[in-house]
Coordinates of C-alpha atoms and ligand atoms in Angstrom, one line a residue:
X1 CA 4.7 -3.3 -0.9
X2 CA 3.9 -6.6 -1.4
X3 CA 2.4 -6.0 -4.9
X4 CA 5.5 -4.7 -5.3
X5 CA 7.8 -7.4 -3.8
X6 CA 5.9 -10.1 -6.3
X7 CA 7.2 -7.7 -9.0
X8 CA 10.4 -7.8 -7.8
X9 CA 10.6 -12.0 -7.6
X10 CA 9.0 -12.7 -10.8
X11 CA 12.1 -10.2 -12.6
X12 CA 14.4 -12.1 -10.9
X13 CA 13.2 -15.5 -11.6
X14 CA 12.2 -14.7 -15.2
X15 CA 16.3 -13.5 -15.6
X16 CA 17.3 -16.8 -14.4
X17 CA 14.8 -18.7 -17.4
X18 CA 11.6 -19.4 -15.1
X19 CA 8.1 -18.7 -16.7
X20 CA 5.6 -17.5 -14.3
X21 CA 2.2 -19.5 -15.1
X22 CA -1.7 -18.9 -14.1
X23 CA -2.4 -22.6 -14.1
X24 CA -2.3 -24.0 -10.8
X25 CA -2.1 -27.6 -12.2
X26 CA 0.9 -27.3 -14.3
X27 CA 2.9 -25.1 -11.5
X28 CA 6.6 -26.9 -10.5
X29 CA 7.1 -23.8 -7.7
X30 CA 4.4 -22.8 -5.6
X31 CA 5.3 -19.0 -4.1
X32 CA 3.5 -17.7 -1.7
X33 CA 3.9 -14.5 -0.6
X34 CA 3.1 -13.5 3.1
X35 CA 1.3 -10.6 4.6
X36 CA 1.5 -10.6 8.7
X37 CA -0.3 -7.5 9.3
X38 CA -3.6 -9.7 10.2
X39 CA -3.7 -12.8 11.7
X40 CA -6.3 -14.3 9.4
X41 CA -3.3 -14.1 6.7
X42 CA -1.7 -16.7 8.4
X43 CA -4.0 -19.4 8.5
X44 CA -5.1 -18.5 5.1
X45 CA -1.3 -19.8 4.0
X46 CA -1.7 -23.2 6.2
X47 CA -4.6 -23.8 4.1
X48 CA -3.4 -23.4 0.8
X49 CA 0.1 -25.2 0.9
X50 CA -2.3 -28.1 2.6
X51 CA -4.1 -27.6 -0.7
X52 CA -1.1 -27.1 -3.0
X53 CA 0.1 -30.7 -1.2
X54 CA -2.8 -32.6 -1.4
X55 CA -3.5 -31.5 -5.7
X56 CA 0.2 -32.1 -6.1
X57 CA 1.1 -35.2 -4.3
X58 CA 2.2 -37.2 -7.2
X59 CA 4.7 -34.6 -9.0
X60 CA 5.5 -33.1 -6.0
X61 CA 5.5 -29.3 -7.1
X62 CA 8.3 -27.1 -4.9
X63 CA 6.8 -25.0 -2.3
X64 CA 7.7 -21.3 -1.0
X65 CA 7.1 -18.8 1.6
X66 CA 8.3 -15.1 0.8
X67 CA 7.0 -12.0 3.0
X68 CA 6.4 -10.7 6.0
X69 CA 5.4 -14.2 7.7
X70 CA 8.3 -15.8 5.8
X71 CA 10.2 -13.3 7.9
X72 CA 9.2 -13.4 11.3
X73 CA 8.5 -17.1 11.7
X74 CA 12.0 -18.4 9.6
X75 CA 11.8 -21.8 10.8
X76 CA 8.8 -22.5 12.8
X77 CA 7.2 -22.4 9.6
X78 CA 8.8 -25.5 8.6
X79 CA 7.7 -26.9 11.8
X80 CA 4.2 -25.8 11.2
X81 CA 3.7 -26.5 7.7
X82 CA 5.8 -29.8 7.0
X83 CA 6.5 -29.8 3.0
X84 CA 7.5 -26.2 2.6
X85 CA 10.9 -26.2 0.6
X86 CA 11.9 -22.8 0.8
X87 CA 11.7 -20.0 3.3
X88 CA 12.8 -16.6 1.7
X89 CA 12.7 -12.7 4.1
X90 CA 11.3 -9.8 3.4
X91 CA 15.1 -8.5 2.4
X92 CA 16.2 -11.3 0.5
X93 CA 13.9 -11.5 -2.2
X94 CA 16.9 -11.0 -4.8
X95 CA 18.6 -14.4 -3.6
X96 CA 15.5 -16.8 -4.5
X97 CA 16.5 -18.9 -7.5
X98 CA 19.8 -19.8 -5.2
X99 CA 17.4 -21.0 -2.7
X100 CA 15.3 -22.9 -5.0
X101 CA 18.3 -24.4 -7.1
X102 CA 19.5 -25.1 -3.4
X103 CA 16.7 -27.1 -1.9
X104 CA 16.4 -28.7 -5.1
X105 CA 20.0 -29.8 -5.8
X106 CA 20.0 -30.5 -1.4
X107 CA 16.3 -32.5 -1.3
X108 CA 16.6 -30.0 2.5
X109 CA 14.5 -27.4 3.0
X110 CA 16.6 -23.7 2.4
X111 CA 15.9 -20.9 5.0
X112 CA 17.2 -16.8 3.9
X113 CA 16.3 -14.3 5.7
X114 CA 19.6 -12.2 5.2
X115 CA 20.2 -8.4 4.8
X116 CA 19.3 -7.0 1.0
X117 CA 22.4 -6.3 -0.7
X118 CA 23.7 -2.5 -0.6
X119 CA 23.7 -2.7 -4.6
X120 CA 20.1 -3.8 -4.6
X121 CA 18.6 -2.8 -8.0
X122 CA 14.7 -2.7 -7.2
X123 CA 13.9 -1.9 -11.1
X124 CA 11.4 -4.4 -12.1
X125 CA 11.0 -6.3 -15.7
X126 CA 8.1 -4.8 -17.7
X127 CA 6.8 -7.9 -18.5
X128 CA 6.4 -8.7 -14.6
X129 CA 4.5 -5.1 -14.0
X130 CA 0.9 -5.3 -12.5
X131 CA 0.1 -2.8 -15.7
X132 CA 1.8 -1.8 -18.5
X133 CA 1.3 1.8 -17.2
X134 CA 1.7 2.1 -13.6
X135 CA 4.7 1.4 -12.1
X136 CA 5.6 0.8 -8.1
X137 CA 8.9 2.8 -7.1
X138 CA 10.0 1.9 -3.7
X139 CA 11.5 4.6 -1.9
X140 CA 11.4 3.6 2.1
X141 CA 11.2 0.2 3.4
X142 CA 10.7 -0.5 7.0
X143 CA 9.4 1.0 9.9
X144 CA 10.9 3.1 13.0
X145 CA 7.7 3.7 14.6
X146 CA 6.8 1.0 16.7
X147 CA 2.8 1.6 16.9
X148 CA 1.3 -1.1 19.5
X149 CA -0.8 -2.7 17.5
X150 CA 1.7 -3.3 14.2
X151 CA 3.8 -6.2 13.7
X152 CA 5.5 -4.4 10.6
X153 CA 8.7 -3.0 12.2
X154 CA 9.3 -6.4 13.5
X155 CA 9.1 -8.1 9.9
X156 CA 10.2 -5.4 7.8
X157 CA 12.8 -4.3 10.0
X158 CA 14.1 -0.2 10.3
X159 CA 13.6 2.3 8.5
X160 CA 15.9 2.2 5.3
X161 CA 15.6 5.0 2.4
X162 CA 16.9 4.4 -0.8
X163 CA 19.5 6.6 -2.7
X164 CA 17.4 9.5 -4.3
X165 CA 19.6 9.5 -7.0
X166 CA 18.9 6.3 -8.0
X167 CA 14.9 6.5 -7.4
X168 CA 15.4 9.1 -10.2
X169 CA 17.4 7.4 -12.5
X170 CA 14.6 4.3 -12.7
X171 CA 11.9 7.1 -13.0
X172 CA 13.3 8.5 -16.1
X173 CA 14.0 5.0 -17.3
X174 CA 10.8 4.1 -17.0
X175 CA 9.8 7.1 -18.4
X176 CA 11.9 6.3 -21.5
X177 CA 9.6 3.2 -21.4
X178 CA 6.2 4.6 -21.6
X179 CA 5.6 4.6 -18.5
X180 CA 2.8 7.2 -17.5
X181 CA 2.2 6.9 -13.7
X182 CA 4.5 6.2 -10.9
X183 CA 3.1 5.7 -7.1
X184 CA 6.5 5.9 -4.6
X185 CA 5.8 3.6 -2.1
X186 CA 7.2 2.7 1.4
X187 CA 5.4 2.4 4.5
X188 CA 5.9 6.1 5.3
X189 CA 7.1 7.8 2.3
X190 CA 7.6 10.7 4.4
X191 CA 9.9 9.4 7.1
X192 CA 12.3 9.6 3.7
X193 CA 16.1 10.5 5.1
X194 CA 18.5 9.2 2.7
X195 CA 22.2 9.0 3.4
X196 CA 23.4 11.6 1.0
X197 CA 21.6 14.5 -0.2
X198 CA 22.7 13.2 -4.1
X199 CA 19.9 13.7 -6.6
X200 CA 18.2 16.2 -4.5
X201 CA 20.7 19.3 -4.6
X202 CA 18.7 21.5 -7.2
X203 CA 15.9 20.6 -5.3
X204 CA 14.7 22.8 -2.5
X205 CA 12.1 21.8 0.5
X206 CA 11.6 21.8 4.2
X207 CA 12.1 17.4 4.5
X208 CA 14.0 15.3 2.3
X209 CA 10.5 13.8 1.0
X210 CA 8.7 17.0 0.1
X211 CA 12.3 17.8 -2.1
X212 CA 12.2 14.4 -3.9
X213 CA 8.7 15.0 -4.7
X214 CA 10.1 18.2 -6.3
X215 CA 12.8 16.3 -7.8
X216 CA 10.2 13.0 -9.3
X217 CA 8.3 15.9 -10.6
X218 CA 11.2 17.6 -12.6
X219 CA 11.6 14.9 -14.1
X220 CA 8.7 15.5 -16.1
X221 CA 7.1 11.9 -15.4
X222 CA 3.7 12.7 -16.0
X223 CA 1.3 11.5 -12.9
X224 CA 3.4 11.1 -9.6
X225 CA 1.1 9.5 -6.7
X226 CA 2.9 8.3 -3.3
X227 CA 1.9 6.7 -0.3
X228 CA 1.8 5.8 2.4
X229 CA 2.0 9.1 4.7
X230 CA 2.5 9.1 8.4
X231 CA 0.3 12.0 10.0
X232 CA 3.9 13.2 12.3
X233 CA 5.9 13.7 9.5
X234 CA 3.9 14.8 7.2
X235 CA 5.1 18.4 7.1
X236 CA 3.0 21.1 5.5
X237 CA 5.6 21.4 2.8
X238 CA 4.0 18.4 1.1
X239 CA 1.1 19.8 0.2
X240 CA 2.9 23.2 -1.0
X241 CA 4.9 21.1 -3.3
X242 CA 1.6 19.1 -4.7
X243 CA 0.1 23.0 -5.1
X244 CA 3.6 23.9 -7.3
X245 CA 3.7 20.8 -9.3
X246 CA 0.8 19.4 -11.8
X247 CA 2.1 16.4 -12.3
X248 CA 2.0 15.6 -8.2
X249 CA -1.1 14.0 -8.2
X250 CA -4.1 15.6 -5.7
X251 CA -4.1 12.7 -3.6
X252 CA -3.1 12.0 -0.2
X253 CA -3.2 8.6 2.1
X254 CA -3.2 9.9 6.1
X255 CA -4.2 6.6 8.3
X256 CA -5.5 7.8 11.5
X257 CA -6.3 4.8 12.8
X258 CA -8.7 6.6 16.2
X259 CA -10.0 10.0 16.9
X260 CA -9.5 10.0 20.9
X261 CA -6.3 11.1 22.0
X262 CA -6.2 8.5 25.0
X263 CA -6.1 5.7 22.2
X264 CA -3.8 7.5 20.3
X265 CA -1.4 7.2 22.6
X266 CA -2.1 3.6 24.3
X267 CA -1.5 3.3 20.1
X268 CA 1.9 4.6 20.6
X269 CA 1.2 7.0 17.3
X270 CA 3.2 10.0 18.3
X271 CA 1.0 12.0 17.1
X272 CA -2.6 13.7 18.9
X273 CA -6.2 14.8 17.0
X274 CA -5.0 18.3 17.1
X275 CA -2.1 17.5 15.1
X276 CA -3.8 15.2 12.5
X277 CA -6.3 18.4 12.3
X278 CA -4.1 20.8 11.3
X279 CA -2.9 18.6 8.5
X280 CA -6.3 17.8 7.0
X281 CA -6.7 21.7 7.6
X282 CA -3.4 22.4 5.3
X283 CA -4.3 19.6 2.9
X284 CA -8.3 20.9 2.7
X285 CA -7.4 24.4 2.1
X286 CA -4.8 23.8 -1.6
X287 CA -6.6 24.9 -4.4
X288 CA -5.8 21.5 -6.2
X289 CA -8.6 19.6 -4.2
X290 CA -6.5 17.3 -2.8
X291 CA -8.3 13.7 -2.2
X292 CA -7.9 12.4 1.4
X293 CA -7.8 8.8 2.4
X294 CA -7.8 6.9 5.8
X295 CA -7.1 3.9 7.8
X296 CA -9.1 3.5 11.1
X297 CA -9.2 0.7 13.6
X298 CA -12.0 -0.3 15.7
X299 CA -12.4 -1.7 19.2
X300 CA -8.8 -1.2 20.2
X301 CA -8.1 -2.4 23.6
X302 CA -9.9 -0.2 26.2
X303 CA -11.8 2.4 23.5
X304 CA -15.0 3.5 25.1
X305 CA -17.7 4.7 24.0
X306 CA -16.2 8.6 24.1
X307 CA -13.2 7.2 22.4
X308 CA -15.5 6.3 19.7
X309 CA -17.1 9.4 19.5
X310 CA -14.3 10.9 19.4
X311 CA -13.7 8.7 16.0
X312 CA -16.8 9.6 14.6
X313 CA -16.7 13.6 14.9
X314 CA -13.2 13.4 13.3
X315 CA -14.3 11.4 11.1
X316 CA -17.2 13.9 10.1
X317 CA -14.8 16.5 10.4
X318 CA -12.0 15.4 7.7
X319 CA -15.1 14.3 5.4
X320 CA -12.6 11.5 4.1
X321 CA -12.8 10.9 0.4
X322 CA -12.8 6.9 1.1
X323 CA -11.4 4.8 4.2
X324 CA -10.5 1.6 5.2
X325 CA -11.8 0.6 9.2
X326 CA -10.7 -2.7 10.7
X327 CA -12.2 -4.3 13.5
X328 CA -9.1 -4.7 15.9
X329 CA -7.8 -8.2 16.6
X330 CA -4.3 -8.7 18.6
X331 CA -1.3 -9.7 16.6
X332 CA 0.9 -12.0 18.3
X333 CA 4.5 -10.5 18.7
X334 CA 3.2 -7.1 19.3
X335 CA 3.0 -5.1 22.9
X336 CA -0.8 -4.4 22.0
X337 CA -1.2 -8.4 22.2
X338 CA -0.2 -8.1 26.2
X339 CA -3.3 -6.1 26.8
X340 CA -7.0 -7.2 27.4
X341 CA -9.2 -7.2 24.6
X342 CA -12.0 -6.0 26.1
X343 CA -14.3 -4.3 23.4
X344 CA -16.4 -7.2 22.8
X345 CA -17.0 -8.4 19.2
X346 CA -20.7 -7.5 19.3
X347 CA -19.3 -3.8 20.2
X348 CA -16.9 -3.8 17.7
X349 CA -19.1 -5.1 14.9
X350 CA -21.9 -2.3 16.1
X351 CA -19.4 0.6 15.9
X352 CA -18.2 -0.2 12.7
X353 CA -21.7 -0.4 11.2
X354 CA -22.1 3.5 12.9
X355 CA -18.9 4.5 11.6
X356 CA -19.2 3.5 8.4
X357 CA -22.8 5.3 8.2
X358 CA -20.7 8.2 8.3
X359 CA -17.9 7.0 6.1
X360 CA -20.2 6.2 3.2
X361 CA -21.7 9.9 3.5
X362 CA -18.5 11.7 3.2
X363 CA -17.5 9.4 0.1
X364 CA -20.9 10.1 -1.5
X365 CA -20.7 13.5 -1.4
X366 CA -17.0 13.5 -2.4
X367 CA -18.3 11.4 -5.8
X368 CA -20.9 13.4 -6.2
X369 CA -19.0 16.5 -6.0
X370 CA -17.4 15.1 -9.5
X371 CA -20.5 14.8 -11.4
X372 CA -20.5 16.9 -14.3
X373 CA -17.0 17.8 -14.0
X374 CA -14.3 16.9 -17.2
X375 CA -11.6 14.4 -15.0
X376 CA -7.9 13.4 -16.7
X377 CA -8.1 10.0 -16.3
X378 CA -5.1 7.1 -17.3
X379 CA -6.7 4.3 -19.2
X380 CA -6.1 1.2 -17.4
X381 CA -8.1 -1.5 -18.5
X382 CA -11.3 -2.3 -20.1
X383 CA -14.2 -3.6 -17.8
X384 CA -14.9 -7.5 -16.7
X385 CA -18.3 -7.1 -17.9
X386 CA -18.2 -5.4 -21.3
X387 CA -15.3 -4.5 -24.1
X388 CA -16.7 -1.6 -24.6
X389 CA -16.4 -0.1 -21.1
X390 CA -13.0 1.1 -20.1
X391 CA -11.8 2.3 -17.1
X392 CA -9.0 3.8 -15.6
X393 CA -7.8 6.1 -12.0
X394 CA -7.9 10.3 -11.7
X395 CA -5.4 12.4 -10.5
X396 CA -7.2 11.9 -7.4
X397 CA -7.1 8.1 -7.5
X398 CA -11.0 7.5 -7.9
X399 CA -12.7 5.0 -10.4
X400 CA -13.8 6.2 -13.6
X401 CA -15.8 3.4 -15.9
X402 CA -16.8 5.1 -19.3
X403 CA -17.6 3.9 -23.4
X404 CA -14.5 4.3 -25.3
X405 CA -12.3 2.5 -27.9
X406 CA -9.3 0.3 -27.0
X407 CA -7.1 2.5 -28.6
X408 CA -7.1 5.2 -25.5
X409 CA -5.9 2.0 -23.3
X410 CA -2.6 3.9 -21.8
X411 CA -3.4 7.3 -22.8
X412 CA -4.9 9.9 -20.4
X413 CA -8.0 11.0 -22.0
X414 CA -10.7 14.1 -20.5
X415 CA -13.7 12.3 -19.4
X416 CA -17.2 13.9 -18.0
X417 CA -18.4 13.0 -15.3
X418 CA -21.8 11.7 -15.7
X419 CA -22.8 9.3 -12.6
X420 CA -21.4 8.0 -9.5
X421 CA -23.0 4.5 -8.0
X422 CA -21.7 3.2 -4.6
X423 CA -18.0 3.5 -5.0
X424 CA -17.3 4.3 -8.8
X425 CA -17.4 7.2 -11.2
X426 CA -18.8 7.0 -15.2
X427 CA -18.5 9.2 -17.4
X428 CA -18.4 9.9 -21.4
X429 CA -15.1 10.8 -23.3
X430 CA -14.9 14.1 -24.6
Ligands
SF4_501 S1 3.7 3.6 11.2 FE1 2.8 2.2 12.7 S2 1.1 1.2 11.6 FE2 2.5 2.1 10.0 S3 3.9 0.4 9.5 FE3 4.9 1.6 11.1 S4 4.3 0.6 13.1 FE4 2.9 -0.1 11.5

């Protein structure tokens, strides 16, 4: 989202004549965009706008805080971080040059953290993309589900879906643009319930999300990835549309988070191991060999060792394609901050070493399962080390690295699989 979000400024700024710039030195506007999910974040931005002041004391270059931080700390953050010009919420990204002609024109530091408008228009300049390629189509922002240890719903705010209707009309702009791959994004993609069913009447299903991913996919875009999923609503349906639809790509993002039903719930996650089962029991058994991805947090307040355990024979159980584990740390402004964190650090640090023993195993075998297999994969990029070495994403979102010329950049070309090393694929055109 907050890829995304960068996207979104840098179209609105470049409208109103701003150039974004990679040189630090030569900067006027310093923007830096927030993530609050981890505390670490935070002090990470302290540091850099004391950096960003110190290299630019003379000139004085304009500083700004957009995101999720930007959001829930409004104007403590000018209390923490003297010098900050401009404070801008997660919803009113679209108003920015008005702050920064404001603080400029006012020499006073400009707060937003306003409502988006109900026309917002989240279609993004090409020039401002993250790949010429891929493109990010919100479709859900926000968060109704209140788990303990997440600070989102507090700095994203409720769950808001967008107008189907107009999700489709950017997808077959883009489309029209050359765009090959589009990932709908949200924080649960399938908590999507849009005001009016417009855009999704032709379009059958059993949730509003599995019938826009039947609607995306008529358009005829040609790779369609989404995520994030949330295991409660993730209804069956999902994966029967993925099974009807090539161009729904065989991947699917389920965070977890813990295997033991007691820490489920003192999670607040509304959903139990038996339910997250059956899921990974629908999703294992499509013909399309669907990819499955996790999030799973360590050492939440009171996990035991059977609470682990618990973790680690799901864990062996859904055979996960790849996953990301934290080691839990409170977040202030969240109810999972009143409790005691009790799983010591040494604990923490020793489960996550077990768990990902048995992480790496089910990736490896999941990479190797792909050797000698032909792959479609979208040509990306060509590789830091070498301009002969391309690489690009499959349907199932792994990394492929293989020879090729820099004419297939943007083209989905048939690869072989020929080798997988720690977390990547290579392979040889064919
Ligand atoms: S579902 Fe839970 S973890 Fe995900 S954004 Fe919402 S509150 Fe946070």
């Amino acid at each position: 989202m907050n890829v995304s979000d960068s996207e979104k400024v840098a179209t609105v700024l470049e409208a109103e004549g701003y150039q974004l710039t990679d040189a630090e030195e030569s900067a006027d506007i310093f923007i830096f965009n927030t993530c609050s999910v981890r505390e670490k974040a935070e002090h990470k931005l302290f540091t850099r706008i004391g950096q960003v002041r110190r290299d630019h004391s003379e000139e004085r270059a304009m500083i700004g805080v957009m995101g999720c931080v930007a959001q829930l700390e409004g104007e403590t953050l000018l209390k923490r971080a003297p010098g900050i010009d401009f404070v801008i919420g997660t919803k009113a990204v679209a108003r920015i040059s008005g702050a920064i002609e404001n603080a400029a024109r006012r020499r006073q530091p400009q707060i937003d953290l306003g409502e988006r408008e109900d026309d917002y228009d989240w279609s993004v300049s090409p020039l401002q993309r993250h790949s010429p390629y891929v493109a990010f189509v919100p479709i859900i922002e926000g968060c109704n589900k209140f788990c303990t240890y997440c600070i989102v719903p507090f700095s994203r705010g409720r769950e808001k879906s967008l107008p189907a209707a107009q999700i489709l009309k950017y997808i077959l702009d883009l489309k029209a643009e050359g765009i090959r791959e589009v990932h709908l994004i949200g924080q649960n993609v399938n908590s999507y319930r849009p005001k009016t069913d417009a855009g999704l009447e032709n379009h059958r299903g059993a949730t509003p999300f599995s019938r826009l991913l039947r609607a995306v996919a008529a358009t005829g875009i040609e790779r369609i990835k989404f995520t994030t999923s949330f295991p409660r609503d993730f209804h069956p349906d999902i994966v029967d549309a993925i099974d009807e639809h090539e161009n729904l790509c065989n991947w699917v993002h389920l965070p977890v988070q813990s295997g033991s039903n007691r820490i489920l719930k003192a999670m607040r996650r509304g959903h139990d191991v038996d339910n997250y089962r059956r899921r990974i029991d629908k999703i294992r058994s499509s013909p399309r060999e669907i990819s499955l991805t996790t999030d799973l947090i360590v050492g939440f307040p009171g996990e035991t060792d059977e609470d682990f355990e618990e973790t680690m024979k799901l864990a062996e159980y859904c055979r996960f394609d790849s996953a990301y584990y934290f080691k839990y740390s409170p977040r202030p402004g969240t109810p999972a901050h009143e409790l005691v964190d009790d799983v010591s650090p040494t604990v923490k640090k020793e489960r996550c070493i077990e768990l990902d023993r048995i992480l790496r195993k089910s990736q490896r075998r999941s990479l190797e399962s792909q050797v000698g297999r032909v792959r479609q994969v979208l040509v990306e990029g060509l590789s830091s080390r070498s301009d002969k070495v391309l690489n690009g994403h499959t349907t199932c979102h792994k990394i492929v690295n293989f020879e090729g010329p820099a004419d297939c950049l943007g083209k989905i070309a048939d690869v072989r699989i020929t080798e997988c090393k720690t977390n990547t694929l290579f392979g040889r055109i064919i």
